[in-house]
Structure formats: C-alpha cells, structure tokens
Short mmCIF file of C-alpha atoms and ligand atoms in Angstrom, two decimals:
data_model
loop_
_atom_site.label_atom_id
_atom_site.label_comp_id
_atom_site.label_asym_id
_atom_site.label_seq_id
_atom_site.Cartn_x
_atom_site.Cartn_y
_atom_site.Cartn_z
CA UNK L 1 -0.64 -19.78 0.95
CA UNK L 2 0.16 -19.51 -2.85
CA UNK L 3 1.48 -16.28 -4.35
CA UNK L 4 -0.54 -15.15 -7.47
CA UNK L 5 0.68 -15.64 -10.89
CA UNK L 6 2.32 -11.95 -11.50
CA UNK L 7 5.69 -11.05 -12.90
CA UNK L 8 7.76 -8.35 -11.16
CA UNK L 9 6.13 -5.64 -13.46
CA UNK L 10 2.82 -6.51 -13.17
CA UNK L 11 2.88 -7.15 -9.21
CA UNK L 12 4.56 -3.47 -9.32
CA UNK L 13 2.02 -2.03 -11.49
CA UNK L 14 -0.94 -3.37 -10.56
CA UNK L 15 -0.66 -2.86 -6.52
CA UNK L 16 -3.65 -0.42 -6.73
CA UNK L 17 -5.30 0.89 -3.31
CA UNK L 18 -7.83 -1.35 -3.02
CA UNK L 19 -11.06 -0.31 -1.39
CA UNK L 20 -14.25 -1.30 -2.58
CA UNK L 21 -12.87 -4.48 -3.77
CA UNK L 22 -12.01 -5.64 -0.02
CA UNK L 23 -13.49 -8.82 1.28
CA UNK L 24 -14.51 -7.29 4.87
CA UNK L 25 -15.91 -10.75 5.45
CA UNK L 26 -12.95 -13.36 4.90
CA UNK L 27 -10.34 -13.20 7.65
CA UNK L 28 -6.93 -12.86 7.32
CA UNK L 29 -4.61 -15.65 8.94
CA UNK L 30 -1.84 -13.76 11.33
CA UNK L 31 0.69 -15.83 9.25
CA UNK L 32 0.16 -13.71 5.93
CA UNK L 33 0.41 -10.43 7.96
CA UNK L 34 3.82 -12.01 9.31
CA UNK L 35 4.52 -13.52 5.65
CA UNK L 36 4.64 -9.49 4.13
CA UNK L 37 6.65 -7.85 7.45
CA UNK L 38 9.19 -10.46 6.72
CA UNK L 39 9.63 -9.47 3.34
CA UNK L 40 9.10 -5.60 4.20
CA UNK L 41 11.71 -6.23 6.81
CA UNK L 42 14.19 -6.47 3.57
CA UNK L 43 13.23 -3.04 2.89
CA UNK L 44 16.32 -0.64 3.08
CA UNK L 45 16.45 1.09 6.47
CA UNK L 46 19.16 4.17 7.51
CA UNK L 47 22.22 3.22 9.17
CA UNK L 48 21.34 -0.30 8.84
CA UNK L 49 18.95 0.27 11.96
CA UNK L 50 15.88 -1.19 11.49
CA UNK L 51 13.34 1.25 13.40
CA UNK L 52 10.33 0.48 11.50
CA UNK L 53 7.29 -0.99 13.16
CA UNK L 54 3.94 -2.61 12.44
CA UNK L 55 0.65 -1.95 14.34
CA UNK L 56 -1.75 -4.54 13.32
CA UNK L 57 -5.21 -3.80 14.53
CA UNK L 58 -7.13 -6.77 14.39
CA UNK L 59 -9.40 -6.14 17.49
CA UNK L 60 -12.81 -4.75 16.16
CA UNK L 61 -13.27 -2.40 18.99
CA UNK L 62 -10.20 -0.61 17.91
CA UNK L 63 -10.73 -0.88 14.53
CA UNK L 64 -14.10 0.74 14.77
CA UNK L 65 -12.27 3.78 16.63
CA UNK L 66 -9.64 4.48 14.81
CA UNK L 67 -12.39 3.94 11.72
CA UNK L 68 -14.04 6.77 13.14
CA UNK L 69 -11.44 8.86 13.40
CA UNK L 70 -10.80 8.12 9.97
CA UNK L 71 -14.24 8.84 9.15
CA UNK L 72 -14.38 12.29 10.55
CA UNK L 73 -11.08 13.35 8.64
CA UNK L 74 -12.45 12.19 6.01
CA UNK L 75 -15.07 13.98 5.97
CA UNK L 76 -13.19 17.22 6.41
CA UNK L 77 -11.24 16.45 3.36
CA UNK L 78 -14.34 15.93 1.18
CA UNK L 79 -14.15 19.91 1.82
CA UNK L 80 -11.01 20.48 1.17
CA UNK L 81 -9.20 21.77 -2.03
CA UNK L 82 -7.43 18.45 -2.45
CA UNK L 83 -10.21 16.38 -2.78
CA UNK L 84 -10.41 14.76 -6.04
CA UNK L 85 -14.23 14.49 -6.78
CA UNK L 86 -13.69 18.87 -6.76
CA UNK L 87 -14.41 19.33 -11.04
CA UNK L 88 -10.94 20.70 -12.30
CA UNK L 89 -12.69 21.52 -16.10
CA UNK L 90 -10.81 19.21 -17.74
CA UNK L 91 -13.62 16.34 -18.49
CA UNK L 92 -11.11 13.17 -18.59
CA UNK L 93 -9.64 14.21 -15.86
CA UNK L 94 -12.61 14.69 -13.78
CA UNK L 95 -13.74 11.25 -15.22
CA UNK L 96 -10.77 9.65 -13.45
CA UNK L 97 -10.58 11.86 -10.32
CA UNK L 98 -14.48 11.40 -9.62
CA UNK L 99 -13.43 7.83 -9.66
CA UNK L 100 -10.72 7.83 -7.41
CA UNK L 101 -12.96 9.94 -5.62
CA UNK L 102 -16.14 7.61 -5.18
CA UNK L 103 -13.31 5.11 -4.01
CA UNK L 104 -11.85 7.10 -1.71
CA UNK L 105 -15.30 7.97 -0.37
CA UNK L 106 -16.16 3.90 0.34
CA UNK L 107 -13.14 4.02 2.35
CA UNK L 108 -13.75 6.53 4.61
CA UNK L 109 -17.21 5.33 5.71
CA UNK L 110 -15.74 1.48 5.98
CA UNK L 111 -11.96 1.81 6.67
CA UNK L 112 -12.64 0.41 10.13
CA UNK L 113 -14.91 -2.73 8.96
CA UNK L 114 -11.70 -3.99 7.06
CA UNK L 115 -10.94 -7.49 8.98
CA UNK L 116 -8.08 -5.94 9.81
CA UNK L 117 -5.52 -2.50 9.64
CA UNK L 118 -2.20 -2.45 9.69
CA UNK L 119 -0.02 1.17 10.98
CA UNK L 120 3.49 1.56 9.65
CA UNK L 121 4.95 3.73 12.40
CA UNK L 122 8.62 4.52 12.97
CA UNK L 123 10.32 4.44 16.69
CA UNK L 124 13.09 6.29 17.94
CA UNK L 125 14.86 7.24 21.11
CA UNK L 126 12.60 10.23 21.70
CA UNK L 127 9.93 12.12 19.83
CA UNK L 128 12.13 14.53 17.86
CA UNK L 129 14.04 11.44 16.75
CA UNK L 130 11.23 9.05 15.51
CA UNK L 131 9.71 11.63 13.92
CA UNK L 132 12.80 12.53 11.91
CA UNK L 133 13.45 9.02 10.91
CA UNK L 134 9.92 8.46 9.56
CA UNK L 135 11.30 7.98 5.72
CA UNK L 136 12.38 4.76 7.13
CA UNK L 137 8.78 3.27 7.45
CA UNK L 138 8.08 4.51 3.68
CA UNK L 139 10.01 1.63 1.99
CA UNK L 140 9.09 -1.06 4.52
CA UNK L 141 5.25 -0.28 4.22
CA UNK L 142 5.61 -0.33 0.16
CA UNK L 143 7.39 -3.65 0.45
CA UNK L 144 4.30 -4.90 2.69
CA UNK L 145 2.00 -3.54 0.18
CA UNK L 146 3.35 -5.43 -2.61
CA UNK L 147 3.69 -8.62 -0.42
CA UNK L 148 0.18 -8.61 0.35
CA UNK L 149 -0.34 -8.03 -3.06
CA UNK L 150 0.85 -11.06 -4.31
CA UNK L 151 -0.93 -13.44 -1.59
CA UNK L 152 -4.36 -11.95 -3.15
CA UNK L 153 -4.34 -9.41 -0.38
CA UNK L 154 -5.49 -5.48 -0.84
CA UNK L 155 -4.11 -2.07 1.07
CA UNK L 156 -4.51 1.39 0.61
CA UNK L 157 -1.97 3.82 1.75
CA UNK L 158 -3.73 6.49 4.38
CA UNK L 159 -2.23 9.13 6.18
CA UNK L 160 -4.45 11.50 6.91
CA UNK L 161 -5.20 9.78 10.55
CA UNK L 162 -1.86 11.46 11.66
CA UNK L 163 -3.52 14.96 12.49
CA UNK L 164 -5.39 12.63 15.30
CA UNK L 165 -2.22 10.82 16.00
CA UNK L 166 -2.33 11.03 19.58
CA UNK L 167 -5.81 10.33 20.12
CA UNK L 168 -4.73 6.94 17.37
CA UNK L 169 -2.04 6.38 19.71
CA UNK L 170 -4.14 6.48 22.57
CA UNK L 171 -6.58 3.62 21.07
CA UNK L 172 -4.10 1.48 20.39
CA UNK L 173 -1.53 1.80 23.39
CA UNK L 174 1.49 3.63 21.24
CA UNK L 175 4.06 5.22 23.26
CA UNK L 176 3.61 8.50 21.84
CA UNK L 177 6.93 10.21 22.89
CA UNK L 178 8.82 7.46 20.99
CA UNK L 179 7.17 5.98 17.94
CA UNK L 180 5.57 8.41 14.99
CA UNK L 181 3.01 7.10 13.06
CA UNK L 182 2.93 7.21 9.05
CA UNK L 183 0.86 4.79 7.07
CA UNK L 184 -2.49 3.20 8.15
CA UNK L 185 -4.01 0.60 5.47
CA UNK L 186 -6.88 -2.01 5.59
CA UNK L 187 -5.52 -5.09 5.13
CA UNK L 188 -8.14 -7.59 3.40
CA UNK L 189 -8.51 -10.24 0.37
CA UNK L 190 -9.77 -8.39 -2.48
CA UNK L 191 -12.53 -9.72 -4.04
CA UNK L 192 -11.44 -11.06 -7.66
CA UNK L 193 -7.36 -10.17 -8.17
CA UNK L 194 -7.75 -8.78 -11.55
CA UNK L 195 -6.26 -5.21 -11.16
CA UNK L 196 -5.07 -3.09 -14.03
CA UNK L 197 -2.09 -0.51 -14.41
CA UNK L 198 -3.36 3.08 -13.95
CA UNK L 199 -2.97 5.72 -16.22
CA UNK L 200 0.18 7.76 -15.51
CA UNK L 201 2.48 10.15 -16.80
CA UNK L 202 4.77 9.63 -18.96
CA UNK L 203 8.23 8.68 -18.12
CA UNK L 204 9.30 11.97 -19.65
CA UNK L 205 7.24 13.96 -17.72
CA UNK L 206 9.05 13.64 -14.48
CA UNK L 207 12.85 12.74 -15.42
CA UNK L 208 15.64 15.60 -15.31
CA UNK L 209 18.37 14.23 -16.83
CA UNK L 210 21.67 16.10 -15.91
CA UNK L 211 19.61 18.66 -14.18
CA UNK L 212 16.29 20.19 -13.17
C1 FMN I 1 1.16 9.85 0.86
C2 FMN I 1 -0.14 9.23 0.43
C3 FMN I 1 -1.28 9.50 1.17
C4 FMN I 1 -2.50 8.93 0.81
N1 FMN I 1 -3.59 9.14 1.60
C5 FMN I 1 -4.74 8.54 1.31
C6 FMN I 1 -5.86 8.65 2.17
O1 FMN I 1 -5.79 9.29 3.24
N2 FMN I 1 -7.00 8.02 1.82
C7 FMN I 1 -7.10 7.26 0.69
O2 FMN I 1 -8.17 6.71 0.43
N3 FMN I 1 -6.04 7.12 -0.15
C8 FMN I 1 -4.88 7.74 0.14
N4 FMN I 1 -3.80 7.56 -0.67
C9 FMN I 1 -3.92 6.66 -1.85
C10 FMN I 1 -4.10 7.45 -3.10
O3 FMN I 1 -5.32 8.12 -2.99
C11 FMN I 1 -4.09 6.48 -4.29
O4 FMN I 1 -2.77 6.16 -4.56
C12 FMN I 1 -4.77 7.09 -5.48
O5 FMN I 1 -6.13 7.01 -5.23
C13 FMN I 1 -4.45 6.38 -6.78
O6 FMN I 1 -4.90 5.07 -6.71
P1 FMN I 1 -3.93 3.90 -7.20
O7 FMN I 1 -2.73 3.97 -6.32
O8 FMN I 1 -4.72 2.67 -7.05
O9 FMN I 1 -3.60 4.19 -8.63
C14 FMN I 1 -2.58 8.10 -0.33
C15 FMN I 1 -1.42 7.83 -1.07
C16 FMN I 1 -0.22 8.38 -0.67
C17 FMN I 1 1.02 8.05 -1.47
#
C-alpha cells in the first residue's frame, strides 16, 4: 500500500475526524490495521511498559452493537450542553459548530456500518491499575490516527461509549477487571483524501511562557 503524498505538517494538520467522508463500502485489508499499530507501537509509553492495546472490531454483528450503543449516547448528547449544533450567539461560530455538529450527527447514526472500528484500551494488573495508566493509550491511538491517515485511511476519536463500557466490554469479550477502554474510531478509506487544516486558535492563545 502507498502512503499519500503529505509532508509531516500537512499529515499533522490535516488528520481531521473523518465521518461522512468514510467509504463504508471498501474493506480494509488486516495488513493496514497492523501497518498503523506498528507505527503507534513507537508511541511513548510509561516506564517503558507497553500496556496499550487494540480492539479491532471487524465482525458486523459486533459492530452493529457497539454502533448502537453508540447511537443511544449519542443521542443523549444531542441534549446535552456540550453539544455543538446548541446556537452560542456568536454567528461564525455557530457556522462552524453546526458543522461539526451535522458531522458528528452522521456518525452517531452510522458509527457501526464503518467496515471496521478499532478500541484503544489500556491493560493493567487490576482495574484500579489500567484505569490509572489510561494516558498511555492517548499517544499510541494518535500515532494510529495519523498512520491511517497517510495510507488514505479516516478515524474519528470517540469516547463517549465508555459510560457503557461494560456492556462494550461484554460485546466484545474484554476482561473488564483488567483492561480500561479509551478511544473507539471507525476505521475506513475516506472517500477523496483532500482534507484541509481547521481553523484554530492562535498559537498565542494557549502558550504560558514562564508561567500561567
Ligand atoms: C477526547 C475527545 C473525545 C471526542 N469524542 C467524540 C465523540 O464522542 N464523537 C465524535 O463524533 N467526535 C468526538 N471527538 C472528535 C471531535 O469532535 C473532533 O475533533 C472535532 O469535531 C473537530 O474536528 P477535527 O478534529 O476534524 O478538526 C472527540 C475528540 C476528542 C479529543
């Protein structure tokens, strides 16, 4: 498989979450999900230990179920404060955010048609443990991200499944007790792999030089 034509910078700022754009139809080889865990295997880990761990969910029964999950958070987040299609007054803003929003929305209803969805979790000797560790997943997924990226893959970064986690773990045969779940992303070809840079902050607006 060839790697798209993208410099660091743009593979960094153009790794978008990626939702209507995915290709539910066109599979993806096991090789390219192996291809990106190698490469978010480099990903730093603490104490040199590497406890992170990769779910992939190809089977379409379990993809529909933890989908549906997915789907019913979802839809309790559409009522939440958070949600970004909520007007905030500010017209560009809301321009963006209903956006993001309408996005957001596709995913929900379709998360479990993606061909397939990968779950960064994090193990540990016991619950307490893998739990507290879970920052060491955060890197690793990124790295995957990016990897699939630049094979002309898409992901979006989820969480919200973990307030079902046991019922997720359940599906999909997770020993509970010893592995916490983080991250849960579609994994799919994007249809075209033109992606822009998103409007952001400025550097300025989050750096505290010296101190807060
Ligand atoms: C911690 C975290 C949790 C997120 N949870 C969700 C989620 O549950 N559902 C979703 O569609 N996107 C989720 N996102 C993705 C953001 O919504 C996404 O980054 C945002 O829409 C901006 O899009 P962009 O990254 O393409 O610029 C999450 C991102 C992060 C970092």
């Amino acid at each position: 498989m060839s790697l798209l034509d993208l410099n660091p910078d743009e593979l960094l700022s153009t790794t978008r979450a990626v939702r209507k754009r995915l290709d539910f139809d066109r599979p993806v080889p096991d090789d390219l999900v192996r291809d990106c865990v190698k490469l978010a295997l480099q990903a730093p880990s603490g104490s040199n230990l590497v406890t992170m761990q990769f779910v992939v969910i190809r089977d379409q029964a379990k993809r529909q179920a933890v989908g549906q999950i997915y789907r019913e958070l979802y839809a309790n987040y559409k009522r939440s404060p958070n949600y970004p299609g909520n007007p905030t007054g500010d017209a560009e803003r809301d321009r963006v955010q209903a956006k993001v929003a309408a996005s957001a929305d596709f995913l929900g209803e379709h998360l479990g048609e993606a061909p397939v969805l990968v779950l960064g979790c994090n193990t540990g000797p016991n619950r307490a443990a893998a739990s507290a560790g879970l920052s060491n997943i955060l890197p690793g997924m990124w790295s995957f991200m990016l990897a699939a990226r630049a094979r002309g893959l898409g992901t979006a970064w989820t969480s919200m499944h973990v307030a079902r986690e046991r019922e997720v773990s359940e599906i999909l045969g997770i020993p509970y007790e010893t592995v916490a779940q983080a991250v849960l992303t579609p994994l799919a070809f994007t249809k075209g792999t033109d992606f822009r840079p998103a409007q952001r902050p400025e550097p300025d607006a989050v750096i505290h030089w010296d101190s807060w």
